[in-house]
Short mmCIF file of C-alpha atoms in Angstrom, two decimals:
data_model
loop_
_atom_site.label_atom_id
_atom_site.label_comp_id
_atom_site.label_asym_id
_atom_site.label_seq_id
_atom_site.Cartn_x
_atom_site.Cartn_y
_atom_site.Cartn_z
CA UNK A 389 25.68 -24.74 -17.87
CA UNK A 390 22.44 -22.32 -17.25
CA UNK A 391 22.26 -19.92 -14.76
CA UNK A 392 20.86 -20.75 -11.57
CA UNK A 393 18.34 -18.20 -11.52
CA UNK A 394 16.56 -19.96 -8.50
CA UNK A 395 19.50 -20.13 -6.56
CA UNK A 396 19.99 -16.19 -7.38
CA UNK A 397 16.49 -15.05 -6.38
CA UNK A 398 16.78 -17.14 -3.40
CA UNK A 399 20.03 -15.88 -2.11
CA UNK A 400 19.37 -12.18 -2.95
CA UNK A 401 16.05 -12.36 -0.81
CA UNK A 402 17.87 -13.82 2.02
CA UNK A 403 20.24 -10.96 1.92
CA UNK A 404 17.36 -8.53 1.78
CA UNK A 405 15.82 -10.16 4.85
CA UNK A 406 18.66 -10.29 6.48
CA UNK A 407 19.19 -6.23 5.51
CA UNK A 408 15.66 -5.13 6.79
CA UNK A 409 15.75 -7.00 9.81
CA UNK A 410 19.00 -4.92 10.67
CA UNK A 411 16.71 -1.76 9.83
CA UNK A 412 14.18 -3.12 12.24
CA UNK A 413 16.19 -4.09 15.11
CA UNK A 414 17.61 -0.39 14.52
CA UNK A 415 14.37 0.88 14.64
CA UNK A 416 13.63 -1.10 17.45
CA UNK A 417 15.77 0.30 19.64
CA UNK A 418 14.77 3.39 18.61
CA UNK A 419 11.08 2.47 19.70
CA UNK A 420 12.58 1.36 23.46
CA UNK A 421 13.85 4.71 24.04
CA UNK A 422 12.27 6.08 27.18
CA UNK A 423 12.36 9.96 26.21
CA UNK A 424 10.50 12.06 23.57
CA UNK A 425 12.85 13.97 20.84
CA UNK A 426 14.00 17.41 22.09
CA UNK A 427 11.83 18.72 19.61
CA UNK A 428 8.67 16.91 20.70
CA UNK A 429 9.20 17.87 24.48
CA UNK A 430 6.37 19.73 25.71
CA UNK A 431 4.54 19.51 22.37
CA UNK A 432 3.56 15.95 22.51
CA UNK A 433 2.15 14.34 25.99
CA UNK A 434 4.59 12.16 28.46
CA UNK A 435 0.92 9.83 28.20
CA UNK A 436 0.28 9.94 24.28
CA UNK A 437 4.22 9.17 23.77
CA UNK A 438 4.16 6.25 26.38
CA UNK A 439 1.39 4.53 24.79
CA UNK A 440 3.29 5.09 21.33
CA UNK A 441 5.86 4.15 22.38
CA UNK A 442 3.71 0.29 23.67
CA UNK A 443 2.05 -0.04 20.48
CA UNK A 444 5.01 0.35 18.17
CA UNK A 445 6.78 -2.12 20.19
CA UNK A 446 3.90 -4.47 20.06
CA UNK A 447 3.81 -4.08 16.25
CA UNK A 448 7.56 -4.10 16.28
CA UNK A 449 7.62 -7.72 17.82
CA UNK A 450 5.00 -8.82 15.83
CA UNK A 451 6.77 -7.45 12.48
CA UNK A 452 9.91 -9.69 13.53
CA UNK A 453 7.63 -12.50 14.09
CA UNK A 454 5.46 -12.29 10.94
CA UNK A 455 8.68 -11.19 8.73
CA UNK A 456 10.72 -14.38 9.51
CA UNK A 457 7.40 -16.49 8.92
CA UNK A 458 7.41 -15.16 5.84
CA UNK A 459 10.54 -15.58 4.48
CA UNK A 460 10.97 -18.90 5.69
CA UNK A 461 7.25 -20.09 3.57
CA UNK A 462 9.23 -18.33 0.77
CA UNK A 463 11.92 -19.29 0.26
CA UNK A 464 10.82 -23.00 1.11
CA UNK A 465 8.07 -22.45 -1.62
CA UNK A 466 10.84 -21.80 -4.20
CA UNK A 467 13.62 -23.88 -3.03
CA UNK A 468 11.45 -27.07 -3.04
CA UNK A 469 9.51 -26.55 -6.13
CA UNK A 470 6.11 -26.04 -4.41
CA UNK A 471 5.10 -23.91 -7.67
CA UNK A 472 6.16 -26.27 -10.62
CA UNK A 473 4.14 -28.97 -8.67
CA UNK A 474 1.20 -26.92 -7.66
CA UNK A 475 0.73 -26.20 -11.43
CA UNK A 476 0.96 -29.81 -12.33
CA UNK A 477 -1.54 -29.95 -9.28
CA UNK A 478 -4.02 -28.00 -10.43
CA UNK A 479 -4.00 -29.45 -14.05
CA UNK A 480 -4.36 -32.91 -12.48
CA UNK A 481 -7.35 -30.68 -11.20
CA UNK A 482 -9.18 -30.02 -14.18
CA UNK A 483 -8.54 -33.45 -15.25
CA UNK A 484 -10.72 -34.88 -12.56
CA UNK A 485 -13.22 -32.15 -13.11
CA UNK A 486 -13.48 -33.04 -16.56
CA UNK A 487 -12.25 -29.83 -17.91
CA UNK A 488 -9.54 -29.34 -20.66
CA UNK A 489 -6.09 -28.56 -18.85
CA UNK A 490 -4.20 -27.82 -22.13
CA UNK A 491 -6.58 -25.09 -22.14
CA UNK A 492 -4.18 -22.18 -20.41
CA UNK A 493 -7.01 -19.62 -18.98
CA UNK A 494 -8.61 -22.17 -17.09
CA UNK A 495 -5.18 -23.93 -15.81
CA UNK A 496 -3.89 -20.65 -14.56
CA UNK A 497 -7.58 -20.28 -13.00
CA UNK A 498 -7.19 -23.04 -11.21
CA UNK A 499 -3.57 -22.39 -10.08
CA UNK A 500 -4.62 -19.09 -8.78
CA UNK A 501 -7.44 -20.28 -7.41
CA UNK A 502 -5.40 -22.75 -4.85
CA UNK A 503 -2.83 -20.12 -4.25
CA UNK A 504 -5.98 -17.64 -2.93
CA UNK A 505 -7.34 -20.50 -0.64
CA UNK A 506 -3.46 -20.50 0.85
CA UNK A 507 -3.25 -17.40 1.62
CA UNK A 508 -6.02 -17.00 3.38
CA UNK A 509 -5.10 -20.04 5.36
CA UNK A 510 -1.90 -18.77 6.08
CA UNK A 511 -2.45 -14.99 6.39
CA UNK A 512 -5.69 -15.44 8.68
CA UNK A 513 -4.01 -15.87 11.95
CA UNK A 514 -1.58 -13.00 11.57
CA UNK A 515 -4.78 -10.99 10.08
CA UNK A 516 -6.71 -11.98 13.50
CA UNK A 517 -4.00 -11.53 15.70
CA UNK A 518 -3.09 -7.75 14.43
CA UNK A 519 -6.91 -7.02 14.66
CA UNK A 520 -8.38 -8.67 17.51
CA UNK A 521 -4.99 -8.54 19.62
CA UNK A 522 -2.45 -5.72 18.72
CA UNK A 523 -4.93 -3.21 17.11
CA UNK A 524 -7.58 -4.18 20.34
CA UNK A 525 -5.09 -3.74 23.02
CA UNK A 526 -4.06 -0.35 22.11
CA UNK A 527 -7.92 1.03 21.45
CA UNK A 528 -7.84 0.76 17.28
CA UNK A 529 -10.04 -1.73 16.50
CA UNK A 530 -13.11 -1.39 16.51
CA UNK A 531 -15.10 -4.32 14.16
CA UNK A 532 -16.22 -7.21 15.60
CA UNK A 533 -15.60 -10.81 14.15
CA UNK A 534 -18.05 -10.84 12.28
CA UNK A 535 -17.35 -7.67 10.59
CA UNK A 536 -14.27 -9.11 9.97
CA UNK A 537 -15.10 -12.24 7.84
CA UNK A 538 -17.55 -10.46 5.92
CA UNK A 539 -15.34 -7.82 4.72
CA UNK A 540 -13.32 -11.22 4.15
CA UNK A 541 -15.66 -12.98 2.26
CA UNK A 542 -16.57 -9.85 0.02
CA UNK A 543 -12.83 -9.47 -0.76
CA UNK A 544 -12.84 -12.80 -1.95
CA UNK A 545 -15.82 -12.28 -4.09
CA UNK A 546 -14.73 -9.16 -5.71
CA UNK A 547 -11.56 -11.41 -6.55
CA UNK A 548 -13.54 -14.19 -7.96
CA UNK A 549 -15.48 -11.89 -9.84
CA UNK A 550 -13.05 -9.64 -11.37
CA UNK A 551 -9.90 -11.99 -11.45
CA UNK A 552 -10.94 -14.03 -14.51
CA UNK A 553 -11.63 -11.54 -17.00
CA UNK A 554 -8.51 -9.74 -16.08
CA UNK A 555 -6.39 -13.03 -15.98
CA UNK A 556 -7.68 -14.04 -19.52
CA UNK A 557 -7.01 -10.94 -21.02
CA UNK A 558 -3.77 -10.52 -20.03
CA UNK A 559 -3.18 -14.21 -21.28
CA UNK A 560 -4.62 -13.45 -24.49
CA UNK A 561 -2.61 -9.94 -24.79
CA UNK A 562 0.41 -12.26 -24.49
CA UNK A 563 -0.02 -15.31 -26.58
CA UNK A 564 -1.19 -12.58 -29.11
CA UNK A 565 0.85 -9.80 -28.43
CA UNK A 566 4.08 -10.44 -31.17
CA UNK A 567 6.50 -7.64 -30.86
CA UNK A 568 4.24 -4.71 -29.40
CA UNK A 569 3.39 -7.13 -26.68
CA UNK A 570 5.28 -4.61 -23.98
CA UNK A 571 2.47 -1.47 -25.64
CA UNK A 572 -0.39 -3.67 -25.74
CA UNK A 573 0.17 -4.92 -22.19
CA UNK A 574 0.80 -1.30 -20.72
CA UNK A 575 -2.18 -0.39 -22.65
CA UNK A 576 -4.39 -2.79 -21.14
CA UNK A 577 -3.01 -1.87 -17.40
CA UNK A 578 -3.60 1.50 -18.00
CA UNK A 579 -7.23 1.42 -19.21
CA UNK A 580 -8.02 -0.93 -16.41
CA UNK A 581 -6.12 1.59 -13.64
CA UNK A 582 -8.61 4.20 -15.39
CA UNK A 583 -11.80 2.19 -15.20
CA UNK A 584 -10.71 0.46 -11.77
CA UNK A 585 -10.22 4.37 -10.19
CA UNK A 586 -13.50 5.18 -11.43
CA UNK A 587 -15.23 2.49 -10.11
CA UNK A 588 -13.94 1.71 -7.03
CA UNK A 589 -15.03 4.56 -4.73
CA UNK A 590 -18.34 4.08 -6.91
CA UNK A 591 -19.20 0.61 -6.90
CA UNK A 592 -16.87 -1.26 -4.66
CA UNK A 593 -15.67 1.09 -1.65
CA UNK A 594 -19.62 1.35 -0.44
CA UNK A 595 -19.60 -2.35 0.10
CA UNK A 596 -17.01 -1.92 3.00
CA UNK A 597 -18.31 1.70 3.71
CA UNK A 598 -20.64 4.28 4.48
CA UNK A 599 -20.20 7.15 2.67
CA UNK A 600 -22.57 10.09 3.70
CA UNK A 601 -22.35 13.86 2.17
CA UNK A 602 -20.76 16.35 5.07
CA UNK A 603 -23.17 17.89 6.72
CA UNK A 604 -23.93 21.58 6.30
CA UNK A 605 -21.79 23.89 8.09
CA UNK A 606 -18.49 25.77 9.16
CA UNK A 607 -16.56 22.85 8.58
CA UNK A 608 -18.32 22.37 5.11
CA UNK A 609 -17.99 25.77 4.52
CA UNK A 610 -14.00 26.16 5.14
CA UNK A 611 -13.34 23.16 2.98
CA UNK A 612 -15.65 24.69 -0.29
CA UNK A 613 -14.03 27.93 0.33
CA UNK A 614 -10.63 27.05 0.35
CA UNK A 615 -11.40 24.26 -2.43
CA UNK A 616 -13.07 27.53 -4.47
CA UNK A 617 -10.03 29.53 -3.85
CA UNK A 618 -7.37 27.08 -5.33
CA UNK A 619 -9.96 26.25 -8.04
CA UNK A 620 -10.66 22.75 -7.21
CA UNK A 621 -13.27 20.87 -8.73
CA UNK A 622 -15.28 20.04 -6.22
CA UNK A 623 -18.35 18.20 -6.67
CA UNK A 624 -18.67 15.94 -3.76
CA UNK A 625 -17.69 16.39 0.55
CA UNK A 626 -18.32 12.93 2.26
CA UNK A 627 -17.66 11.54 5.39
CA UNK A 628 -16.40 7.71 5.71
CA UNK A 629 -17.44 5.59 8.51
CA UNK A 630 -13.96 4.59 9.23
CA UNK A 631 -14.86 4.41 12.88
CA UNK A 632 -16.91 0.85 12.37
CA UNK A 633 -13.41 -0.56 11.91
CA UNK A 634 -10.25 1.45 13.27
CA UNK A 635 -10.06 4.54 15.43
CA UNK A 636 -7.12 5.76 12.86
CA UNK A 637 -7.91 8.86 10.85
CA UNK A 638 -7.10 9.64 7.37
CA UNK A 639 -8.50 11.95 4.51
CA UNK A 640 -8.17 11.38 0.47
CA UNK A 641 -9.39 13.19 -2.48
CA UNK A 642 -10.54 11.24 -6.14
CA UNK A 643 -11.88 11.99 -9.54
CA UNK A 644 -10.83 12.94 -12.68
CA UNK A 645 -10.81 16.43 -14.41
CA UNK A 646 -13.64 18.44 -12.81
CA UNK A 647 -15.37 15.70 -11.23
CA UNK A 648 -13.69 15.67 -8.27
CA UNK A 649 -14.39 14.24 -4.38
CA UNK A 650 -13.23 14.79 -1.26
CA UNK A 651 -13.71 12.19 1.52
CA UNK A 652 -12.70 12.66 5.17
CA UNK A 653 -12.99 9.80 7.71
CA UNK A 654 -15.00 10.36 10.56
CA UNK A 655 -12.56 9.96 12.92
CA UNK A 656 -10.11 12.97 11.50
CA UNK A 657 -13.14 14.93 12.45
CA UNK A 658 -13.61 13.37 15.96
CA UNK A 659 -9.99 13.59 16.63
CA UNK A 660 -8.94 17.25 15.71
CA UNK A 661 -9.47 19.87 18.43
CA UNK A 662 -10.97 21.93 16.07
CA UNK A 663 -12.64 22.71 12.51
CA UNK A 664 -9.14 24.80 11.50
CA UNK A 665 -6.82 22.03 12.41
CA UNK A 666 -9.13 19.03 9.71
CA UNK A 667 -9.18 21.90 6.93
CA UNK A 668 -4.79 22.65 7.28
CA UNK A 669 -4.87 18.62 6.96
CA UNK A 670 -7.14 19.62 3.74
CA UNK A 671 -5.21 22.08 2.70
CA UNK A 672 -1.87 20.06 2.85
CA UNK A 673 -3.68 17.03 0.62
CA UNK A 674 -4.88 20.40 -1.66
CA UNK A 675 -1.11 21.40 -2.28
CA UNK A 676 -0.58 17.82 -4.17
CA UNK A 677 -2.97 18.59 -6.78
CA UNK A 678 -2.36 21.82 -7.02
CA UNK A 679 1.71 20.68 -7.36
CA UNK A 680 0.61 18.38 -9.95
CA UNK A 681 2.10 16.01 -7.27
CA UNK A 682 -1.10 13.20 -8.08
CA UNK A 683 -0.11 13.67 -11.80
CA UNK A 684 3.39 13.26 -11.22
CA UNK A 685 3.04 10.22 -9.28
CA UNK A 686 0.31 8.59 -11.87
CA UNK A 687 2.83 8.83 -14.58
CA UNK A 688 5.56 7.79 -12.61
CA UNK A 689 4.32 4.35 -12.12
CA UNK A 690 3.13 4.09 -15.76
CA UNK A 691 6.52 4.65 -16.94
CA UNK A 692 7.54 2.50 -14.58
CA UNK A 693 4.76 -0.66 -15.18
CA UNK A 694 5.87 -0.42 -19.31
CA UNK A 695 9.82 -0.90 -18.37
CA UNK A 696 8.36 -3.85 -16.30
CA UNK A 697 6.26 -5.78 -19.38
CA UNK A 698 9.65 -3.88 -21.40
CA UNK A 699 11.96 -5.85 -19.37
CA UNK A 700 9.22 -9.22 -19.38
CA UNK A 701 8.97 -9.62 -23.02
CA UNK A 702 12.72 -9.83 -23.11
CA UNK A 703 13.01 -12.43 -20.75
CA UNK A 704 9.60 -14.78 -21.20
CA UNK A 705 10.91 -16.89 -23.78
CA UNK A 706 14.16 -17.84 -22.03
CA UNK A 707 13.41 -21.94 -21.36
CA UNK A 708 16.57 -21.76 -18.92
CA UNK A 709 14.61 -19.04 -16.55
CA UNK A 710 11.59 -21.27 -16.47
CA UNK A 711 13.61 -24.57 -16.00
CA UNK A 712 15.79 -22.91 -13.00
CA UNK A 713 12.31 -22.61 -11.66
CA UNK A 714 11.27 -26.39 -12.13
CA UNK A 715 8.97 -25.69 -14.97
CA UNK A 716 9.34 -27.70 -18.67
CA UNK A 717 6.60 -25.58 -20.18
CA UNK A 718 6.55 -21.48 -20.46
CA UNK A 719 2.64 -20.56 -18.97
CA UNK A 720 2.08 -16.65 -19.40
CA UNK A 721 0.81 -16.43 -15.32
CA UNK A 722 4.44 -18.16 -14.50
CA UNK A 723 6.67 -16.19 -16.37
CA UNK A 724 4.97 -12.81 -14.92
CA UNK A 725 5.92 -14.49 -11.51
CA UNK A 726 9.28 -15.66 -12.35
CA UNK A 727 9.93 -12.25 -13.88
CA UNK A 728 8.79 -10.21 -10.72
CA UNK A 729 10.99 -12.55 -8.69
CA UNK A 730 14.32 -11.93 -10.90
CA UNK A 731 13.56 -8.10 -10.70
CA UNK A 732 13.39 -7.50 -7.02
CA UNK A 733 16.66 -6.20 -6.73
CA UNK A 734 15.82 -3.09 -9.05
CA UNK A 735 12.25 -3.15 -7.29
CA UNK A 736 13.67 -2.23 -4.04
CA UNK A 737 15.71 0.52 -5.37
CA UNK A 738 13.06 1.84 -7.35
CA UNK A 739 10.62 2.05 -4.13
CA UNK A 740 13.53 3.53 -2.20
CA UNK A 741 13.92 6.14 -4.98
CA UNK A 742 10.00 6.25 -5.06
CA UNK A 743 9.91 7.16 -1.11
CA UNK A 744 12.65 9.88 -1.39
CA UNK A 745 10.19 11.67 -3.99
CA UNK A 746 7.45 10.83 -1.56
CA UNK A 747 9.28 12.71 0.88
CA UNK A 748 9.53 15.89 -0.93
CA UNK A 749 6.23 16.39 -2.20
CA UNK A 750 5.32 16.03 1.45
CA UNK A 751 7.30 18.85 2.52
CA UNK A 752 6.12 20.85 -0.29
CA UNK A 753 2.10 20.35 0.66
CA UNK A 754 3.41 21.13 3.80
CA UNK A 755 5.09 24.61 2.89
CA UNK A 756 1.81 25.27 0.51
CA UNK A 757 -0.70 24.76 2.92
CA UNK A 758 1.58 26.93 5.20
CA UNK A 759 1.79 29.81 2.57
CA UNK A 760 -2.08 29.73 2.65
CA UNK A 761 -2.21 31.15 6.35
CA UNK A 762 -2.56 27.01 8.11
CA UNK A 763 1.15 26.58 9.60
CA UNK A 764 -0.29 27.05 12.91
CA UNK A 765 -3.31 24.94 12.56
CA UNK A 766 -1.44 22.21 10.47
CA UNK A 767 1.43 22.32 12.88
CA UNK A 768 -0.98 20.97 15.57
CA UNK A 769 -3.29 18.48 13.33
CA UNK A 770 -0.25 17.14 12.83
CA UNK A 771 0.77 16.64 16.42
CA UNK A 772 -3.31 15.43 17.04
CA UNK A 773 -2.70 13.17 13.96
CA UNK A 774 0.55 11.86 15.36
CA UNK A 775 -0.55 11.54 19.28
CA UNK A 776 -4.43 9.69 18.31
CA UNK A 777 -2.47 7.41 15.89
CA UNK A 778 0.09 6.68 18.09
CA UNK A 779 2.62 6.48 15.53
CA UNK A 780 6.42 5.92 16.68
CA UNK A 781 7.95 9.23 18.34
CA UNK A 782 11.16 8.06 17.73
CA UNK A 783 12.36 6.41 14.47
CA UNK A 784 15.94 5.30 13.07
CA UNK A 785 17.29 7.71 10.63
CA UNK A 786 17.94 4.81 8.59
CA UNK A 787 15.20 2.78 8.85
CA UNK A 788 12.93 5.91 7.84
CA UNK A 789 14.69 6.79 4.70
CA UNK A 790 14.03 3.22 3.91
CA UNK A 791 10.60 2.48 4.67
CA UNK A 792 8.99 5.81 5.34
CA UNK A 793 6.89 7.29 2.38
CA UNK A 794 6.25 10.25 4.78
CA UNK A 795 8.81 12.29 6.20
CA UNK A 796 8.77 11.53 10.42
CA UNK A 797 6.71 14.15 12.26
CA UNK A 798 10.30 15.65 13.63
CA UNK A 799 11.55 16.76 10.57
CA UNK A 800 8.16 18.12 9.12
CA UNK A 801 7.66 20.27 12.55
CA UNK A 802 11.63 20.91 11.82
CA UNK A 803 10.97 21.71 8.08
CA UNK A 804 8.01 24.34 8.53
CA UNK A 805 10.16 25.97 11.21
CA UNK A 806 12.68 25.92 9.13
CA UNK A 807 10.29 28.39 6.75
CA UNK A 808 9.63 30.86 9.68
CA UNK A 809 13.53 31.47 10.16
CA UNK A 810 14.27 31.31 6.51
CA UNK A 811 11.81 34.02 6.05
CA UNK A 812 12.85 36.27 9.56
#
């Protein structure tokens, strides 16, 4: 008798649902507490935590809401076949279209192209809701409608445009591949990460943004200075008009070698007190390149996306896998699927080992920017950060180690104390 691989997948991501949901109600009730943490007393306002405190709960709620939606579409999807026959679908598709459907590039084409138009059926009312409801009632959002569906319809178009070659290719890499399939596929994904990083801020980020070169001045000045000092490559300082969309604030370098750019959203600017406080926040995102922490991270997930096609070419072939799934032929698009669904298990340990290194490089930009003179000045953009964001005050020990890629603002306040004493 096969393995029922179905039933396996199925009952594992039950369990996993039913796991996280204990995280959030944890977290939850973390949320509904009516008192800042002893460390944040006096540091963070009674009004800034309050309306925190609001607009975690509304996302909290939502989350619950959303999550269970989710799992439910899911697991029906699976349970119920929806895939096998949406496959057969599609081919019946090209049929009528008078297109070959033994041809596999254009049946997975057409397969994916359904399974886009039903997700933006079903994600578009939790998309509108979170933006025109949650984010609006708490001051965030700031695009209109129409903003909205145009940054919509160009994410669509990107897809359309740069879906097929990529889907094709990857088919071909496959149905050619023979034993090196696992190197040629990792090759691929790596030379498209490469061009895709170069490109992106280039060519496709503009399309949603305006980028504009940071104006001369102190601020300008700080950041080359402190970039010169660490010898940093920098070639470009713009500011992103993240404000069009979202009054949340963020800050991000790119580039390879010596070609590198910094960008800072306009409302990191807008939101700090002062020029100090944005270039500590600098200065912290400076200690990850300078701790090879980028680098790191980059190889990281290469070594991790070759054990993936690794583990894939081992399984692909397996008819059993495939007919647990309701399928009687092997497509290349299918199996990736399949596979991704049999490997969650090890997926969620790997991101929960993937946070926990997340963690630590945090706290080590933090103590680098700190050993450059900015533990005062980061110490309060973080608070700013923390307060204009109105990210949760209080979280569940738990739940953070779980989710959180960034260590809460408690134990980074706790941590660069933790330096001062050390040191006394």
């Amino acid at each position: 008798m096969a393995f029922p691989y179905m039933e396996a997948v199925i009952g594992f991501m039950v369990l996993m649902y039913i796991f996280e949901t204990y995280l959030d109600i944890r977290q939850h009730a973390s949320l509904k507490l009516p008192i800042l943490p002893k460390p944040l007393v006096g540091v963070v306002s009674q009004d800034k935590f309050e309306k925190s405190r609001a607009y975690s709960l509304d996302k909290s709620n939502f989350h619950f809401i959303h999550g269970a939606v989710t799992i439910l579409m899911d697991t029906t999807i699976l349970f119920f076949g929806v895939l096998p026959w949406f496959w057969k679908r599609s081919g019946d598709f090209l049929v009528h279209m008078g297109l070959n459907s033994e041809n596999e590039i254009l049946h997975t084409l057409a397969f994916l192209g359904g399974v886009m138009i039903w997700s933006q059926i079903t994600d578009l009312p939790f998309s509108l809701y979170s933006t025109f409801v949650i984010e609006s009632r708490h001051g965030f959002n700031k695009q209109t409608i129409w903003l909205f569906f145009r940054d919509m319809f160009k994410s669509i178009c990107l897809s359309i445009l740069l879906g097929p070659p990529i889907v094709a290719a990857i088919i071909v890499i496959v149905q050619k591949g023979g034993p090196y399939l696992a190197i040629y596929l990792w090759g691929f994904m790596f030379v498209l990460s490469i061009v895709m990083m170069t490109l992106y801020p280039i060519l496709i980020a503009p399309l949603f943004n305006k980028f504009t070169p940071l104006p001369e001045g102190g601020l300008r000045e700080r950041i080359e200075n402190l970039a010169s000092s660490l010898k940093f490559p920098l070639k470009k300082l713009f500011v992103v008009d993240g404000s069009t969309r979202s009054s949340h604030s963020n800050a991000y370098m790119y580039g390879f070698f010596n070609n590198k750019r910094i960008v800072l959203y306009d409302t990191l600017i807008q939101q700090c007190k002062n020029e100090e406080e944005v270039v500590a926040v600098l200065a912290h995102e400076l200690g990850h390149w300078k701790l090879n922490h980028t680098m790191y991270s980059f190889i990281a997930v290469q070594i991790l996306t070759f054990l993936q096609f690794g583990g894939y070419t081992l399984v692909r072939n397996s008819k059993d896998l495939f007919l647990s799934f309701g399928f009687d032929t092997q497509p290349v698009l299918i199996g990736l699927i399949i596979f991704q669904h049999t490997v969650i298990p090890l997926q969620h340990l790997v991101s929960f080992g993937l946070n926990l290194v997340s963690r630590a490089f945090e706290f080590q930009a933090d103590a680098f920017a700190k050993k450059l003179g900015y533990a005062s000045p980061l110490r309060a953009g973080l608070v700013k950060l923390q307060e204009e964001n109105l990210s949760a005050m209080n979280t569940d020990p738990w739940y953070s180690a779980y989710h959180y890629s960034h260590p809460p603002l408690v134990e980074r306040l706790a941590a660069l104390d933790d330096s001062d004493k050390k040191r006394d």
